[in-house]
Tab-separated table of C-alpha atoms and ligand atoms in Angstrom:
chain	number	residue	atom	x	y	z
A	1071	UNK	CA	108.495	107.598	100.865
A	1072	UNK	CA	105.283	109.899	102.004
A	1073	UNK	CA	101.983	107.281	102.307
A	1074	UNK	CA	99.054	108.351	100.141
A	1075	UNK	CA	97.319	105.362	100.390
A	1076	UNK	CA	98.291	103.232	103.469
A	1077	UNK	CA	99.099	104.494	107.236
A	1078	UNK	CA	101.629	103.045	109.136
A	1079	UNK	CA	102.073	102.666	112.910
A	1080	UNK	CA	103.942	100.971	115.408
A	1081	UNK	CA	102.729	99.234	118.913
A	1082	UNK	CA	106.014	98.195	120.900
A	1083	UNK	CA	107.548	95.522	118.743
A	1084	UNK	CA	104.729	95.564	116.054
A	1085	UNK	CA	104.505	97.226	112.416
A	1086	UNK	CA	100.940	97.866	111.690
A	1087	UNK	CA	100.013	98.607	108.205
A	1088	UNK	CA	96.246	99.910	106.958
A	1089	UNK	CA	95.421	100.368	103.446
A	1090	UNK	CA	93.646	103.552	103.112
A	1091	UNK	CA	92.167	104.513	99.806
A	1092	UNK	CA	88.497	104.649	101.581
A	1093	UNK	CA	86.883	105.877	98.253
A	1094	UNK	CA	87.772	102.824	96.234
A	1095	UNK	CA	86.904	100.473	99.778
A	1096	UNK	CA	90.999	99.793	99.268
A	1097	UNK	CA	91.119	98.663	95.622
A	1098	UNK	CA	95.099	97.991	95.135
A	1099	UNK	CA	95.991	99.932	92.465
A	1100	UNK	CA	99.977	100.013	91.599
A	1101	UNK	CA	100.566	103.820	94.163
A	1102	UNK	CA	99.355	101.436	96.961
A	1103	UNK	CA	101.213	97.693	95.831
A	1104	UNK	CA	104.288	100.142	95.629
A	1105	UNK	CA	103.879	101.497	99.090
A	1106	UNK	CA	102.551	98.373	100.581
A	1107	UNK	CA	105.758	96.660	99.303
A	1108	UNK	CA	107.990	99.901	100.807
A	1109	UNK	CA	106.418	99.973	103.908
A	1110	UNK	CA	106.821	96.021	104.174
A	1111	UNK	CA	110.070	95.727	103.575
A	1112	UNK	CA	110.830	98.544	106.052
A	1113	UNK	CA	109.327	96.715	109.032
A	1114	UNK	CA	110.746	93.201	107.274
A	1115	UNK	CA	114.005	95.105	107.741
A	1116	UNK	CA	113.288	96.677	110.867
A	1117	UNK	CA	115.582	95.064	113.973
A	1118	UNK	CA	112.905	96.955	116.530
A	1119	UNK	CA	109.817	94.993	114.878
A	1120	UNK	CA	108.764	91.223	115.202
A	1121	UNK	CA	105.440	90.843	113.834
A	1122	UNK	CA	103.350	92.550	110.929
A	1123	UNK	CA	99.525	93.207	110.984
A	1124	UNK	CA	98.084	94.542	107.755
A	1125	UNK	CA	94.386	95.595	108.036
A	1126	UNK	CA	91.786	97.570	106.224
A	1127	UNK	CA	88.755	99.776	107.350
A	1128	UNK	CA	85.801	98.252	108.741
A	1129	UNK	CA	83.871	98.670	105.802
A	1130	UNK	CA	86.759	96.581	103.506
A	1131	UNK	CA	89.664	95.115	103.748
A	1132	UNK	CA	90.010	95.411	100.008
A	1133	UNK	CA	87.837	95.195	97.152
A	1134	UNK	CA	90.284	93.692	95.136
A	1135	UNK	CA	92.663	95.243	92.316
A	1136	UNK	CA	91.743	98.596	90.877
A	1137	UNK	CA	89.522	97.484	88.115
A	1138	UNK	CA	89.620	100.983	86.350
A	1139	UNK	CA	93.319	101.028	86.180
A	1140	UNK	CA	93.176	97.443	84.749
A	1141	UNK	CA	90.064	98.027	82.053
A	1142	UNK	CA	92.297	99.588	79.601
A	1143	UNK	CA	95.335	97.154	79.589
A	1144	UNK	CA	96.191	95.109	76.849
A	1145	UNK	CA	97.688	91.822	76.884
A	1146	UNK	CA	101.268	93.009	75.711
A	1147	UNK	CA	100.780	95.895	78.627
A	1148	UNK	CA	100.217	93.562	81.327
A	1149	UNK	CA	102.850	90.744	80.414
A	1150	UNK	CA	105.319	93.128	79.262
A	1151	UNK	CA	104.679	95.359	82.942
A	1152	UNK	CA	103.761	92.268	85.028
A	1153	UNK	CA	102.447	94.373	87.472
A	1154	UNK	CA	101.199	91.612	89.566
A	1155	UNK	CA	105.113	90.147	90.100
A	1156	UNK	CA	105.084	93.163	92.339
A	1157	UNK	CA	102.283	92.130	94.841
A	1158	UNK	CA	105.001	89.217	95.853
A	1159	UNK	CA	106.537	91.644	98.893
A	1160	UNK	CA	103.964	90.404	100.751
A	1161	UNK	CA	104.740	86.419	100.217
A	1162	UNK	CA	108.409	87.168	100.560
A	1163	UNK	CA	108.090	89.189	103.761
A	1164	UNK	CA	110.185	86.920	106.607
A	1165	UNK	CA	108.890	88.214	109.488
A	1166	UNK	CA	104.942	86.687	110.002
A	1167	UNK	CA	102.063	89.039	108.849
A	1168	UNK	CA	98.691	89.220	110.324
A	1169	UNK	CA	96.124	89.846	108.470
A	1170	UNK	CA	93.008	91.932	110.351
A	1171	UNK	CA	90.127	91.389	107.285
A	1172	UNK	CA	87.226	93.398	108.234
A	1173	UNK	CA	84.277	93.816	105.404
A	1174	UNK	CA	85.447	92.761	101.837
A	1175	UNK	CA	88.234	91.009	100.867
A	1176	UNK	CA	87.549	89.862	97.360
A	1177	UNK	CA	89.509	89.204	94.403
A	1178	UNK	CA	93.058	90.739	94.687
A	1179	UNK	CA	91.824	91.512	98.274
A	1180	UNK	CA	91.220	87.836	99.287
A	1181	UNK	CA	94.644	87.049	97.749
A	1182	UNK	CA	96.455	89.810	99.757
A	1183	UNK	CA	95.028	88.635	102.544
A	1184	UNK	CA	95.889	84.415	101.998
A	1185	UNK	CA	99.533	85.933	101.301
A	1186	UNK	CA	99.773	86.764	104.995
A	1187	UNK	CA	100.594	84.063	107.822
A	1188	UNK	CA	97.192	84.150	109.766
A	1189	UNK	CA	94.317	85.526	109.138
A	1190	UNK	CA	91.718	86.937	111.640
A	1191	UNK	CA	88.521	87.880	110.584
A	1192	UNK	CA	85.505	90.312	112.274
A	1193	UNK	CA	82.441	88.776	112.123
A	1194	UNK	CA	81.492	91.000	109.230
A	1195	UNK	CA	84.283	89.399	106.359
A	1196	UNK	CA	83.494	88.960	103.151
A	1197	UNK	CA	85.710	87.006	101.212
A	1198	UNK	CA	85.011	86.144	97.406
A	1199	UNK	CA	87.288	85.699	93.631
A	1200	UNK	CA	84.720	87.522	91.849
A	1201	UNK	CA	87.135	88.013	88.979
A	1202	UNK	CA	84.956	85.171	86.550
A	1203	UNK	CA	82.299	87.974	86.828
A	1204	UNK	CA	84.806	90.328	85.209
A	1205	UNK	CA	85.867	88.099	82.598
A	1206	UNK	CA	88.543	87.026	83.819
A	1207	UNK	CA	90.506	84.484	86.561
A	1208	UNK	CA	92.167	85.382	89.964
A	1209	UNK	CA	96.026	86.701	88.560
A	1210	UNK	CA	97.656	86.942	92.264
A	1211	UNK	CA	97.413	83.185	93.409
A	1212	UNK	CA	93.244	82.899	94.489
A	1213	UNK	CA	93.144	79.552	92.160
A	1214	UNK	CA	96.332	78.046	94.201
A	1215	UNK	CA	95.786	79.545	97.564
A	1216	UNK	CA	92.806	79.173	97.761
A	1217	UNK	CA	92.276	76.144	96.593
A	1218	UNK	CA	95.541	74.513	99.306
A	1219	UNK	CA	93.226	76.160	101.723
A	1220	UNK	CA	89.837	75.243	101.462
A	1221	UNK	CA	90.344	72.274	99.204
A	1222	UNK	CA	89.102	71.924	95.170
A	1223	UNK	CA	84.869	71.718	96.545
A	1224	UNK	CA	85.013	75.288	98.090
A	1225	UNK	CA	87.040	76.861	95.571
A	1226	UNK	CA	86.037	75.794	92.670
A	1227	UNK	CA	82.307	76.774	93.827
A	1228	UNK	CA	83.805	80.440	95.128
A	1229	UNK	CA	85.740	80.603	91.697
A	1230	UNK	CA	83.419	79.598	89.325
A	1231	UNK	CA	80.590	81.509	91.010
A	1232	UNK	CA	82.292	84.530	92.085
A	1233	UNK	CA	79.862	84.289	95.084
A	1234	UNK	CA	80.490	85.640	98.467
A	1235	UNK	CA	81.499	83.745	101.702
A	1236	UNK	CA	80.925	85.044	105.078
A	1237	UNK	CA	83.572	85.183	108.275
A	1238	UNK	CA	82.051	81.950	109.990
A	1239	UNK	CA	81.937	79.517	106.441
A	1240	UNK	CA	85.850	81.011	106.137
A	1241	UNK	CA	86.315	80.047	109.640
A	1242	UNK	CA	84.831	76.410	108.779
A	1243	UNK	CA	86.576	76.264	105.680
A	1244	UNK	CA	89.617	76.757	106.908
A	1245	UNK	CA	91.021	80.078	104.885
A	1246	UNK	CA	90.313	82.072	108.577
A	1247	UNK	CA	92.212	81.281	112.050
A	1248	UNK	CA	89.870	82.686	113.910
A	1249	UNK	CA	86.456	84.984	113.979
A	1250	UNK	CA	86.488	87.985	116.144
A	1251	UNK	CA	83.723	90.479	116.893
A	1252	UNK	CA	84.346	93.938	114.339
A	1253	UNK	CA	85.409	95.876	117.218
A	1254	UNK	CA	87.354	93.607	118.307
A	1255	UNK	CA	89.276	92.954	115.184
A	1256	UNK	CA	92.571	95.248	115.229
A	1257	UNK	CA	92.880	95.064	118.934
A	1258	UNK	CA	93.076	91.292	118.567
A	1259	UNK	CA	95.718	91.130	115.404
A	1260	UNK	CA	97.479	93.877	117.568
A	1261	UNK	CA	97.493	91.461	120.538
A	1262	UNK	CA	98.346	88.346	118.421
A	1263	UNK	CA	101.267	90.091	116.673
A	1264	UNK	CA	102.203	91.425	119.990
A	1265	UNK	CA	102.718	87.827	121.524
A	1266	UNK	CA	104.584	86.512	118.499
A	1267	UNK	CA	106.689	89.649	118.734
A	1268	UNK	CA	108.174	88.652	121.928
A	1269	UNK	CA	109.100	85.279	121.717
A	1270	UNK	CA	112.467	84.387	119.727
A	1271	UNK	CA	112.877	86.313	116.552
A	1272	UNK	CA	114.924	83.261	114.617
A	1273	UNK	CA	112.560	80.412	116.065
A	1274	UNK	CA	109.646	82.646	115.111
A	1275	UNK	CA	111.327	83.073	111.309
A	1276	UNK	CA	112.279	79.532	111.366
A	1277	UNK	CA	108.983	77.956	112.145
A	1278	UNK	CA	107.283	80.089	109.045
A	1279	UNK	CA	109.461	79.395	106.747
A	1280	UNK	CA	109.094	75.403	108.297
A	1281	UNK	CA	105.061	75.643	107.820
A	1282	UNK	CA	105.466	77.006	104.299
A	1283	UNK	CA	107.514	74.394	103.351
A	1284	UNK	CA	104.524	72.292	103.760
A	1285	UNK	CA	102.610	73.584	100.466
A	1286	UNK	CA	105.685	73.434	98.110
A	1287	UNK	CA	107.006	70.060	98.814
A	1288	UNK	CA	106.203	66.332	99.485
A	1289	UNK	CA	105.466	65.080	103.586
A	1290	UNK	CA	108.644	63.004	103.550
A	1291	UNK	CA	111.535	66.239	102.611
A	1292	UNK	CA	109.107	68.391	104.514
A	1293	UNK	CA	110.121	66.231	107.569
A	1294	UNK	CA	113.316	66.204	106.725
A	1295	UNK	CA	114.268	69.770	106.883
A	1296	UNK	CA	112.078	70.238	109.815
A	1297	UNK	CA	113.930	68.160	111.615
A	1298	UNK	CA	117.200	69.817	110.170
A	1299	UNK	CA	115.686	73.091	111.540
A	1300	UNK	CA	114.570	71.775	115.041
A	1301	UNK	CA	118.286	70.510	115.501
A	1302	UNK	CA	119.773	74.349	114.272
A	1303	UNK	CA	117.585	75.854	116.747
A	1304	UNK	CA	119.774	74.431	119.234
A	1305	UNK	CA	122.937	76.639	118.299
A	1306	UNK	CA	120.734	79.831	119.734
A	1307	UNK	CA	121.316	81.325	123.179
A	1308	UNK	CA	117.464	81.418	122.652
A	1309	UNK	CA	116.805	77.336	123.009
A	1310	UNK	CA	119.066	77.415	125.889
A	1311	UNK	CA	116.724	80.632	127.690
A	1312	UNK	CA	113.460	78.922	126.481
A	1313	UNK	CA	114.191	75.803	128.095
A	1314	UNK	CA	115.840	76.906	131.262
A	1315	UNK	CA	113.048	79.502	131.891
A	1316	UNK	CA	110.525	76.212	131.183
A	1317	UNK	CA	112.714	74.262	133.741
A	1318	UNK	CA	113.053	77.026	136.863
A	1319	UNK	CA	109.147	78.012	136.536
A	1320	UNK	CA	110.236	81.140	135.063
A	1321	UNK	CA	108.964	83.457	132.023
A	1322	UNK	CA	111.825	83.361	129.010
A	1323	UNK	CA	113.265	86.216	128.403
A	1324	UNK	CA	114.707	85.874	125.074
A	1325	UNK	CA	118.270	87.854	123.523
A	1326	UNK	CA	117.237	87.944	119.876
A	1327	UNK	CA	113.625	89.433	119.494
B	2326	HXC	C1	88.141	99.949	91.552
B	2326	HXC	C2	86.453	99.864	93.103
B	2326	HXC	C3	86.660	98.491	93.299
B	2326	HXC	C4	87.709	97.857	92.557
B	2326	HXC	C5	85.045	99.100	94.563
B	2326	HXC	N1	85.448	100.197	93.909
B	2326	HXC	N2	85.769	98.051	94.214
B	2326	HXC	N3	87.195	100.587	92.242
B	2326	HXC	N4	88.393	98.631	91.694
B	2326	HXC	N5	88.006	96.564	92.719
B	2326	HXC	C6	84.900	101.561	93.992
B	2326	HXC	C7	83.565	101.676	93.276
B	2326	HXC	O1	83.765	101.877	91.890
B	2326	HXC	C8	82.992	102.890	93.951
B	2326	HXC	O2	83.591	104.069	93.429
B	2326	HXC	C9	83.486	102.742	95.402
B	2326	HXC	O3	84.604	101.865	95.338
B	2326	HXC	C10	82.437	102.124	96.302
B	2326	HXC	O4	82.008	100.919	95.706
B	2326	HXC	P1	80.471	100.532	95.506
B	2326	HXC	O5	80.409	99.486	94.457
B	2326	HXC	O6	79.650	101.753	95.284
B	2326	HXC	O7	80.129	99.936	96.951
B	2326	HXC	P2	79.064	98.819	97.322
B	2326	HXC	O8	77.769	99.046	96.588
B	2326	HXC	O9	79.043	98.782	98.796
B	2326	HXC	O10	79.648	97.440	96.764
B	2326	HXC	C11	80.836	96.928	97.338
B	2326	HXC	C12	81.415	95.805	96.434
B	2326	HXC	C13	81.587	96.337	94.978
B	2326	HXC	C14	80.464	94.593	96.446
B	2326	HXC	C15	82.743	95.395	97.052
B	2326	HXC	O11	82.275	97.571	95.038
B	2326	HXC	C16	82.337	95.409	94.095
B	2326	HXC	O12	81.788	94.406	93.617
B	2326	HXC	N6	83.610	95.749	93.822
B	2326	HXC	C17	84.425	94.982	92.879
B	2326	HXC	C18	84.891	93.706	93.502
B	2326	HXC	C19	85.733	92.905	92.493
B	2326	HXC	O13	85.249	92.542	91.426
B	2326	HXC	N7	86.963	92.655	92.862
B	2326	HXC	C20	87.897	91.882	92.001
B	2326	HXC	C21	88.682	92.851	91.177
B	2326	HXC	S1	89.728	92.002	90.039
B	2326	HXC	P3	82.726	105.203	92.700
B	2326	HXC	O14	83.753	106.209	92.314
B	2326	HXC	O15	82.060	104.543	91.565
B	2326	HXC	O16	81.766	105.657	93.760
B	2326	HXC	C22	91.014	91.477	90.934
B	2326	HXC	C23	92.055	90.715	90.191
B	2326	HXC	C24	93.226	90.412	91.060
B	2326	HXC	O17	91.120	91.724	92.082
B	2326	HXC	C25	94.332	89.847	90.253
B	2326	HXC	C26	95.665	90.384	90.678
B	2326	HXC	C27	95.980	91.752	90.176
């Protein structure tokens, strides 16, 4: 598939995706949710990759869905098409994604960005559901995310208002890992990625799939499979190597990356 409005790239053992549609600061419309979810599942697929960032420019990460694609759609268009059901790549990806949010992220682009496993933010993030001032609600999971994230307060004030919150409140809030300077921010997601990249590929899968687990189920069958989990990791060659590198002082050098 030939990228109009994304770039790939790889660093070593990383798949680094940018949205680039720099006239419309990265509004998704469905050319970009189709190659996003190609070039995805590509690096999902990919035996050579361990860790995806997905980033924007420094001016947005993305404004949000394409509004003038959307303007026109009827009701019967959008249920019938359900053009959102394909923004799900992203929450069905296995491998983790980092998300590198630089400038906006609002609306469709907040939610693309709470689909992904950590989030780092530059200093200059903007992150906002805007969609009440469009007359509508968040479609691609900003009232659930968001809300498991920063709790009913924070988003039910950033919902209802469709205000604005800066990198350091997202920080506080809890929706952001951590804050980096701008020019910092790929080199840092790059550098994250990187170290998850090397460490064991099926512990790595296995302890996403563990932390998700968290915001679909109850505490006690959360446990449970956790600890149903920990015990499986011990059939890898990959326990054995962590553990015996821990033991004779050494670094781990691990067979399935
Ligand atoms: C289509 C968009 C866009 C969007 C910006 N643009 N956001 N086009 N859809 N979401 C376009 C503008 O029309 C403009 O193109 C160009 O990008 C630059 O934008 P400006 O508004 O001139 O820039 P600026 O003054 O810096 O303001 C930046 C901004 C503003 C605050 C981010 O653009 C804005 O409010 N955008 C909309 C944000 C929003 O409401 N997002 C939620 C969308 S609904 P032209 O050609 O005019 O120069 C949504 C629902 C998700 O996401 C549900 C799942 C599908």
């Amino acid at each position: 598939m030939a990228y109009e409005t994304i770039e790939i790239e790889t660093h070593g053992r990383v798949g680094l995706i940018r949205l680039n549609r720099p006239q419309a600061l990265n509004a998704l419309n469905a050319r970009l949710i189709a190659e996003l979810d190609n070039a995805l599942g590509g690096f999902d697929r990919d035996a050579d990759i361990g860790c995806i960032v997905l980033t924007g420019s420094e001016k947005a990460f993305a404004a949000g869905a394409d509004i003038k694609e959307m303007r026109d759609k009827s009701f019967v268009d959008a249920f019938l098409d359900d053009f959102i059901g394909r923004w799900d790549a992203v929450a069905r990806a296995r491998k983790p994604i980092v998300a590198a949010v630089g400038g906006f992220a609002l609306g469709g682009g907040c939610e693309l960005a709470m689909m992904c496993d950590i989030v780092l933010a530059a200093d200059t993030a903007q992150f906002g559901q805007p969609e009440i001032k469009l007359g509508v609600i968040p479609g691609a999971g900003g009232t659930q995310r968001l809300t498991r994230a920063v709790g009913k307060a924070k988003a039910m004030d950033l919902v209802l208002t469709g205000r604005m919150m800066g990198a350091e409140e997202a920080e506080r809030a809890g929706l952001v890992a951590r804050v980096v300077p701008a020019a910092e921010l790929v080199v840092e997601a790059l550098k994250t990625a990187a170290a998850i990249a090397a460490l064991s590929l099926p512990a790595v899968l296995i302890a996403k799939e563990a932390v998700n687990r968290a915001f679909e189920t109850t505490l006690a069958e959360g446990i449970r499979q956790e600890r149903r989990l920990f015990y499986a990791l011990f059939a890898t060659e990959d326990q054995k190597e962590g553990m015996s590198a821990f033991v004779e002082k050494r670094k781990a050098a691990f067979a399935n990356r």
